[in-house]
């Protein structure tokens, strides 16, 4: 911890996180534009699925960092947002699969999404899209 300014490091992390979020939003806009031009664009559909999947995974990390009091207060709402992102990713992954059925990464990822959505359903989480 010698020579590390914690406040500066936290500020830098916040700046980088904001930049990353802005870049992710731009990527989503471009992928959506590509899909609107060519609905059968495998790469755009797959990458939109990945973008929403990653957002859902990041939201799940928020949940994992909650203590029990926070979870009891906010957990179901946050889970609903995560579920919504996974549901959005599922539709893009399904479209990509309809275009190219033999992609093993896509098939594995879609299986993971379906498993996660089944867990939400079993927990009676309402997806918020």
XYZ file of N, CA, C and O in Angstrom:
516
model
N 0.820 -1.193 0.000
C 0.000 0.000 0.000
C 0.863 1.255 0.000
O 0.337 2.339 0.051
N 2.178 1.071 -0.043
C 3.061 2.236 -0.052
C 2.901 3.027 -1.331
O 2.907 2.474 -2.420
N 2.776 4.327 -1.187
C 2.757 5.208 -2.342
C 1.476 5.195 -3.151
O 1.410 5.838 -4.186
N 0.460 4.491 -2.698
C -0.799 4.449 -3.433
C -1.777 5.419 -2.789
O -2.048 5.342 -1.598
N -2.266 6.322 -3.591
C -3.279 7.258 -3.128
C -4.642 6.617 -3.415
O -5.086 6.563 -4.569
N -5.269 6.130 -2.377
C -6.520 5.385 -2.518
C -7.606 6.256 -3.145
O -8.342 5.804 -4.030
N -7.699 7.494 -2.728
C -8.733 8.382 -3.265
C -8.549 8.588 -4.769
O -9.517 8.552 -5.543
N -7.307 8.772 -5.185
C -7.038 8.935 -6.618
C -7.348 7.661 -7.391
O -7.892 7.716 -8.495
N -6.997 6.524 -6.818
C -7.266 5.244 -7.469
C -8.770 5.023 -7.615
O -9.242 4.594 -8.674
N -9.530 5.338 -6.585
C -10.982 5.182 -6.649
C -11.585 6.131 -7.682
O -12.502 5.754 -8.416
N -11.051 7.344 -7.756
C -11.530 8.314 -8.742
C -11.257 7.792 -10.149
O -12.110 7.872 -11.030
N -10.062 7.249 -10.357
C -9.688 6.719 -11.667
C -10.568 5.524 -12.050
O -10.996 5.394 -13.204
N -10.850 4.666 -11.091
C -11.725 3.523 -11.331
C -13.111 4.008 -11.751
O -13.702 3.480 -12.692
N -13.621 5.024 -11.070
C -14.933 5.573 -11.404
C -14.930 6.148 -12.822
O -15.879 5.941 -13.593
N -13.875 6.849 -13.187
C -13.763 7.414 -14.537
C -13.738 6.309 -15.588
O -14.420 6.388 -16.613
N -12.932 5.288 -15.353
C -12.816 4.185 -16.303
C -14.121 3.401 -16.421
O -14.505 2.985 -17.514
N -14.808 3.227 -15.314
C -16.094 2.540 -15.322
C -17.104 3.320 -16.151
O -17.842 2.739 -16.956
N -17.112 4.637 -15.977
C -18.015 5.483 -16.756
C -17.682 5.387 -18.247
O -18.585 5.253 -19.074
N -16.405 5.432 -18.590
C -15.990 5.307 -19.983
C -16.429 3.962 -20.572
O -16.904 3.890 -21.703
N -16.260 2.918 -19.790
C -16.645 1.587 -20.245
C -18.156 1.530 -20.506
O -18.599 0.975 -21.512
N -18.937 2.099 -19.613
C -20.392 2.106 -19.796
C -20.784 2.881 -21.053
O -21.653 2.449 -21.808
N -20.115 4.010 -21.283
C -20.394 4.802 -22.482
C -20.041 4.018 -23.741
O -20.800 4.032 -24.720
N -18.912 3.332 -23.723
C -18.500 2.530 -24.868
C -19.471 1.371 -25.116
O -19.790 1.054 -26.262
N -19.939 0.757 -24.041
C -20.911 -0.327 -24.180
C -22.217 0.172 -24.797
O -22.811 -0.514 -25.631
N -22.658 1.361 -24.389
C -23.878 1.927 -24.956
C -23.703 2.234 -26.445
O -24.601 1.988 -27.246
N -22.543 2.774 -26.802
C -22.264 3.028 -28.220
C -22.266 1.730 -29.019
O -22.829 1.672 -30.122
N -21.644 0.713 -28.477
C -21.600 -0.586 -29.164
C -23.015 -1.103 -29.386
O -23.350 -1.563 -30.492
N -23.867 -1.010 -28.360
C -25.251 -1.469 -28.508
C -25.968 -0.688 -29.612
O -26.685 -1.281 -30.417
N -25.743 0.618 -29.634
C -26.382 1.432 -30.678
C -25.950 0.975 -32.068
O -26.782 0.836 -32.968
N -24.648 0.752 -32.241
C -24.140 0.333 -33.548
C -24.639 -1.054 -33.934
O -25.011 -1.283 -35.084
N -24.646 -1.968 -32.989
C -25.147 -3.310 -33.284
C -26.639 -3.273 -33.632
O -27.087 -3.961 -34.550
N -27.407 -2.473 -32.890
C -28.840 -2.359 -33.187
C -29.052 -1.758 -34.576
O -29.951 -2.176 -35.312
N -28.221 -0.799 -34.921
C -28.310 -0.200 -36.251
C -28.003 -1.253 -37.323
O -28.694 -1.337 -38.333
N -26.980 -2.055 -37.074
C -26.632 -3.111 -38.030
C -27.775 -4.109 -38.172
O -28.099 -4.529 -39.289
N -28.413 -4.472 -37.059
C -29.538 -5.417 -37.102
C -30.735 -4.799 -37.818
O -31.458 -5.498 -38.535
N -30.927 -3.494 -37.652
C -32.054 -2.855 -38.348
C -31.832 -2.838 -39.859
O -32.782 -2.919 -40.625
N -30.583 -2.749 -40.279
C -30.252 -2.777 -41.705
C -30.302 -4.205 -42.238
O -30.831 -4.458 -43.312
N -29.739 -5.127 -41.461
C -29.700 -6.539 -41.869
C -30.066 -7.413 -40.673
O -29.201 -7.759 -39.866
N -31.357 -7.747 -40.537
C -31.791 -8.555 -39.392
C -31.096 -9.909 -39.296
O -31.084 -10.523 -38.227
N -30.499 -10.386 -40.377
C -29.827 -11.683 -40.377
C -28.315 -11.560 -40.234
O -27.583 -12.483 -40.590
N -27.865 -10.444 -39.680
C -26.443 -10.249 -39.436
C -26.062 -11.043 -38.174
O -26.401 -10.644 -37.056
N -25.384 -12.151 -38.373
C -25.026 -13.024 -37.259
C -24.197 -12.282 -36.211
O -24.492 -12.341 -35.016
N -23.154 -11.597 -36.650
C -22.234 -10.942 -35.708
C -22.939 -9.884 -34.866
O -22.717 -9.798 -33.653
N -23.794 -9.078 -35.498
C -24.506 -8.036 -34.753
C -25.462 -8.659 -33.740
O -25.528 -8.215 -32.584
N -26.203 -9.680 -34.137
C -27.117 -10.345 -33.201
C -26.352 -10.997 -32.058
O -26.714 -10.849 -30.890
N -25.281 -11.709 -32.400
C -24.498 -12.380 -31.365
C -23.905 -11.360 -30.394
O -23.991 -11.521 -29.175
N -23.330 -10.285 -30.931
C -22.688 -9.292 -30.057
C -23.689 -8.500 -29.230
O -23.373 -8.107 -28.098
N -24.892 -8.276 -29.752
C -25.929 -7.672 -28.912
C -26.284 -8.618 -27.771
O -26.451 -8.190 -26.626
N -26.376 -9.894 -28.079
C -26.628 -10.879 -27.030
C -25.540 -10.854 -25.970
O -25.822 -10.868 -24.772
N -24.297 -10.781 -26.421
C -23.165 -10.735 -25.486
C -23.235 -9.478 -24.618
O -23.007 -9.534 -23.402
N -23.577 -8.361 -25.236
C -23.653 -7.102 -24.487
C -24.689 -7.191 -23.372
O -24.406 -6.839 -22.219
N -25.888 -7.662 -23.711
C -26.932 -7.788 -22.687
C -26.577 -8.869 -21.659
O -26.842 -8.704 -20.464
N -25.967 -9.957 -22.103
C -25.535 -11.013 -21.190
C -24.541 -10.447 -20.170
O -24.671 -10.702 -18.966
N -23.561 -9.684 -20.652
C -22.559 -9.109 -19.747
C -23.178 -8.123 -18.764
O -22.783 -8.083 -17.597
N -24.156 -7.355 -19.230
C -24.848 -6.449 -18.309
C -25.552 -7.254 -17.211
O -25.503 -6.887 -16.034
N -26.198 -8.339 -17.597
C -26.858 -9.188 -16.603
C -25.868 -9.782 -15.615
O -26.119 -9.817 -14.412
N -24.726 -10.231 -16.128
C -23.699 -10.807 -15.256
C -23.168 -9.758 -14.285
O -22.923 -10.055 -13.106
N -22.990 -8.533 -14.757
C -22.512 -7.454 -13.879
C -23.526 -7.136 -12.791
O -23.155 -6.869 -11.648
N -24.808 -7.182 -13.155
C -25.846 -6.945 -12.151
C -25.837 -8.069 -11.113
O -26.006 -7.818 -9.910
N -25.611 -9.304 -11.550
C -25.524 -10.417 -10.590
C -24.356 -10.217 -9.626
O -24.453 -10.587 -8.450
N -23.270 -9.621 -10.098
C -22.137 -9.327 -9.208
C -22.552 -8.333 -8.129
O -22.119 -8.449 -6.981
N -23.391 -7.356 -8.501
C -23.911 -6.418 -7.505
C -24.653 -7.179 -6.409
O -24.505 -6.888 -5.225
N -25.465 -8.134 -6.828
C -26.248 -8.920 -5.872
C -25.317 -9.705 -4.950
O -25.533 -9.766 -3.740
N -24.279 -10.288 -5.523
C -23.343 -11.079 -4.722
C -22.601 -10.241 -3.695
O -22.137 -10.772 -2.687
N -22.490 -8.943 -3.937
C -21.786 -8.067 -3.001
C -22.708 -7.508 -1.917
O -22.241 -6.854 -0.986
N -23.997 -7.780 -2.012
C -24.937 -7.277 -1.010
C -24.877 -8.094 0.264
O -24.688 -9.304 0.217
N -25.052 -7.406 1.383
C -25.244 -8.146 2.623
C -26.731 -8.500 2.711
O -27.537 -8.090 1.867
N -27.087 -9.256 3.710
C -28.460 -9.771 3.791
C -29.485 -8.646 3.919
O -30.562 -8.708 3.316
N -29.172 -7.616 4.674
C -30.104 -6.500 4.842
C -30.344 -5.795 3.502
O -31.486 -5.484 3.152
N -29.276 -5.571 2.752
C -29.418 -4.942 1.437
C -30.212 -5.842 0.497
O -31.066 -5.363 -0.255
N -29.900 -7.133 0.542
C -30.608 -8.059 -0.338
C -32.099 -8.084 -0.021
O -32.933 -8.053 -0.932
N -32.442 -8.119 1.273
C -33.850 -8.137 1.653
C -34.573 -6.875 1.192
O -35.759 -6.914 0.874
N -33.850 -5.768 1.142
C -34.439 -4.501 0.743
C -34.502 -4.346 -0.782
O -35.507 -3.897 -1.322
N -33.423 -4.713 -1.477
C -33.301 -4.425 -2.906
C -33.099 -5.640 -3.805
O -33.130 -5.507 -5.031
N -32.861 -6.790 -3.217
C -32.439 -7.961 -3.975
C -33.354 -8.364 -5.105
O -32.908 -8.586 -6.230
N -34.643 -8.461 -4.846
C -35.578 -8.917 -5.888
C -35.644 -7.917 -7.045
O -35.724 -8.315 -8.204
N -35.596 -6.636 -6.734
C -35.615 -5.619 -7.792
C -34.369 -5.733 -8.670
O -34.455 -5.709 -9.901
N -33.217 -5.887 -8.032
C -31.970 -5.994 -8.780
C -31.945 -7.299 -9.572
O -31.513 -7.323 -10.732
N -32.429 -8.378 -8.978
C -32.527 -9.640 -9.706
C -33.432 -9.496 -10.927
O -33.160 -10.057 -11.982
N -34.501 -8.717 -10.789
C -35.412 -8.486 -11.905
C -34.719 -7.786 -13.062
O -34.945 -8.113 -14.230
N -33.840 -6.838 -12.741
C -33.081 -6.157 -13.794
C -32.108 -7.115 -14.466
O -31.959 -7.106 -15.687
N -31.442 -7.948 -13.666
C -30.518 -8.946 -14.233
C -31.282 -9.909 -15.130
O -30.858 -10.203 -16.253
N -32.412 -10.368 -14.660
C -33.246 -11.285 -15.437
C -33.645 -10.639 -16.765
O -33.595 -11.284 -17.818
N -34.008 -9.374 -16.712
C -34.388 -8.661 -17.927
C -33.268 -8.613 -18.947
O -33.495 -8.798 -20.152
N -32.043 -8.393 -18.472
C -30.901 -8.349 -19.393
C -30.657 -9.731 -20.014
O -30.391 -9.840 -21.201
N -30.767 -10.773 -19.189
C -30.577 -12.126 -19.732
C -31.680 -12.455 -20.741
O -31.417 -13.081 -21.764
N -32.898 -12.016 -20.458
C -34.002 -12.262 -21.382
C -33.752 -11.543 -22.717
O -34.003 -12.103 -23.780
N -33.250 -10.301 -22.632
C -32.920 -9.576 -23.856
C -31.816 -10.298 -24.626
O -31.876 -10.408 -25.851
N -30.808 -10.762 -23.910
C -29.707 -11.459 -24.584
C -30.225 -12.724 -25.262
O -29.802 -13.058 -26.367
N -31.157 -13.406 -24.618
C -31.697 -14.650 -25.162
C -32.300 -14.441 -26.545
O -32.086 -15.243 -27.455
N -33.041 -13.353 -26.711
C -33.689 -13.140 -28.009
C -32.649 -12.923 -29.114
O -32.814 -13.442 -30.230
N -31.575 -12.204 -28.815
C -30.530 -11.994 -29.830
C -29.742 -13.280 -30.085
O -29.388 -13.570 -31.233
N -29.476 -14.040 -29.030
C -28.781 -15.308 -29.223
C -29.635 -16.287 -30.040
O -29.121 -17.013 -30.887
N -30.945 -16.298 -29.787
C -31.829 -17.179 -30.565
C -31.827 -16.787 -32.040
O -31.815 -17.651 -32.912
N -31.859 -15.484 -32.285
C -31.825 -15.035 -33.676
C -30.503 -15.445 -34.321
O -30.478 -15.946 -35.451
N -29.394 -15.244 -33.605
C -28.084 -15.644 -34.138
C -28.062 -17.142 -34.412
O -27.531 -17.586 -35.438
N -28.673 -17.925 -33.533
C -28.714 -19.382 -33.718
C -29.535 -19.752 -34.948
O -29.194 -20.697 -35.662
N -30.579 -18.986 -35.213
C -31.389 -19.270 -36.409
C -30.603 -18.977 -37.687
O -30.899 -19.533 -38.737
N -29.598 -18.139 -37.578
C -28.761 -17.787 -38.725
C -27.632 -18.796 -38.892
O -27.324 -19.236 -39.987
N -27.018 -19.151 -37.766
C -25.885 -20.082 -37.794
C -26.008 -21.017 -36.597
O -25.634 -20.681 -35.484
N -26.514 -22.200 -36.844
C -26.826 -23.159 -35.781
C -25.598 -23.907 -35.265
O -25.632 -24.487 -34.189
N -24.499 -23.877 -35.992
C -23.363 -24.734 -35.656
C -22.267 -24.030 -34.846
O -21.179 -24.577 -34.694
N -22.542 -22.864 -34.295
C -21.533 -22.127 -33.527
C -21.528 -22.631 -32.084
O -22.473 -22.416 -31.324
N -20.452 -23.314 -31.690
C -20.409 -23.951 -30.368
C -20.403 -22.927 -29.237
O -21.022 -23.152 -28.189
N -19.737 -21.787 -29.413
C -19.721 -20.746 -28.373
C -21.133 -20.202 -28.183
O -21.606 -20.037 -27.052
N -21.804 -19.937 -29.273
C -23.184 -19.452 -29.208
C -24.073 -20.462 -28.509
O -24.843 -20.107 -27.605
N -23.993 -21.711 -28.891
C -24.844 -22.735 -28.295
C -24.595 -22.881 -26.800
O -25.539 -22.995 -26.017
N -23.345 -22.834 -26.397
C -23.013 -22.933 -24.970
C -23.522 -21.710 -24.210
O -24.080 -21.829 -23.112
N -23.352 -20.540 -24.798
C -23.799 -19.314 -24.148
C -25.315 -19.284 -24.027
O -25.857 -18.922 -22.975
N -26.008 -19.693 -25.078
C -27.470 -19.740 -25.039
C -27.946 -20.725 -23.981
O -28.908 -20.453 -23.260
N -27.252 -21.825 -23.842
C -27.593 -22.794 -22.793
C -27.410 -22.166 -21.404
O -28.251 -22.353 -20.519
N -26.345 -21.405 -21.213
C -26.113 -20.716 -19.938
C -27.213 -19.702 -19.648
O -27.687 -19.579 -18.513
N -27.621 -18.957 -20.677
C -28.697 -17.975 -20.518
C -29.983 -18.689 -20.120
O -30.675 -18.269 -19.180
N -30.307 -19.760 -20.809
C -31.534 -20.504 -20.500
C -31.511 -21.050 -19.080
O -32.530 -21.010 -18.375
N -30.365 -21.531 -18.638
C -30.224 -22.033 -17.266
C -30.447 -20.912 -16.259
O -31.158 -21.086 -15.265
N -29.842 -19.747 -16.524
C -29.995 -18.611 -15.611
C -31.450 -18.155 -15.560
O -31.985 -17.890 -14.483
N -32.095 -18.097 -16.695
C -33.501 -17.684 -16.726
C -34.394 -18.687 -16.003
O -35.367 -18.297 -15.342
N -34.053 -19.972 -16.104
C -34.822 -20.994 -15.385
C -34.682 -20.798 -13.872
O -35.655 -20.927 -13.129
N -33.472 -20.446 -13.421
C -33.261 -20.171 -11.988
C -34.114 -18.993 -11.532
O -34.717 -19.036 -10.461
N -34.152 -17.943 -12.363
C -34.985 -16.792 -12.010
C -36.454 -17.196 -11.941
O -37.174 -16.781 -11.043
N -36.890 -17.992 -12.901
C -38.277 -18.437 -12.929
C -38.611 -19.256 -11.683
O -39.656 -19.068 -11.063
N -37.710 -20.160 -11.299
C -37.933 -20.979 -10.113
C -37.977 -20.141 -8.842
O -38.669 -20.484 -7.891
N -37.226 -19.025 -8.833
C -37.204 -18.125 -7.686
C -38.330 -17.090 -7.754
O -38.395 -16.191 -6.909
N -39.158 -17.206 -8.794
C -40.292 -16.299 -8.995
C -39.843 -14.833 -9.131
O -40.484 -13.923 -8.630
N -38.710 -14.646 -9.818
C -38.216 -13.291 -10.096
C -38.922 -12.783 -11.345
O -39.007 -13.488 -12.353
N -39.437 -11.575 -11.261
C -40.101 -10.952 -12.396
C -39.044 -10.177 -13.191
O -38.375 -9.297 -12.660
N -38.899 -10.547 -14.459
C -37.902 -9.906 -15.312
C -38.346 -8.477 -15.656
O -39.501 -8.260 -16.008
N -37.410 -7.546 -15.546
C -37.655 -6.153 -15.885
C -36.771 -5.807 -17.071
O -35.554 -5.787 -16.944
N -37.401 -5.574 -18.220
C -36.616 -5.307 -19.439
C -36.509 -3.827 -19.694
O -37.261 -3.002 -19.333
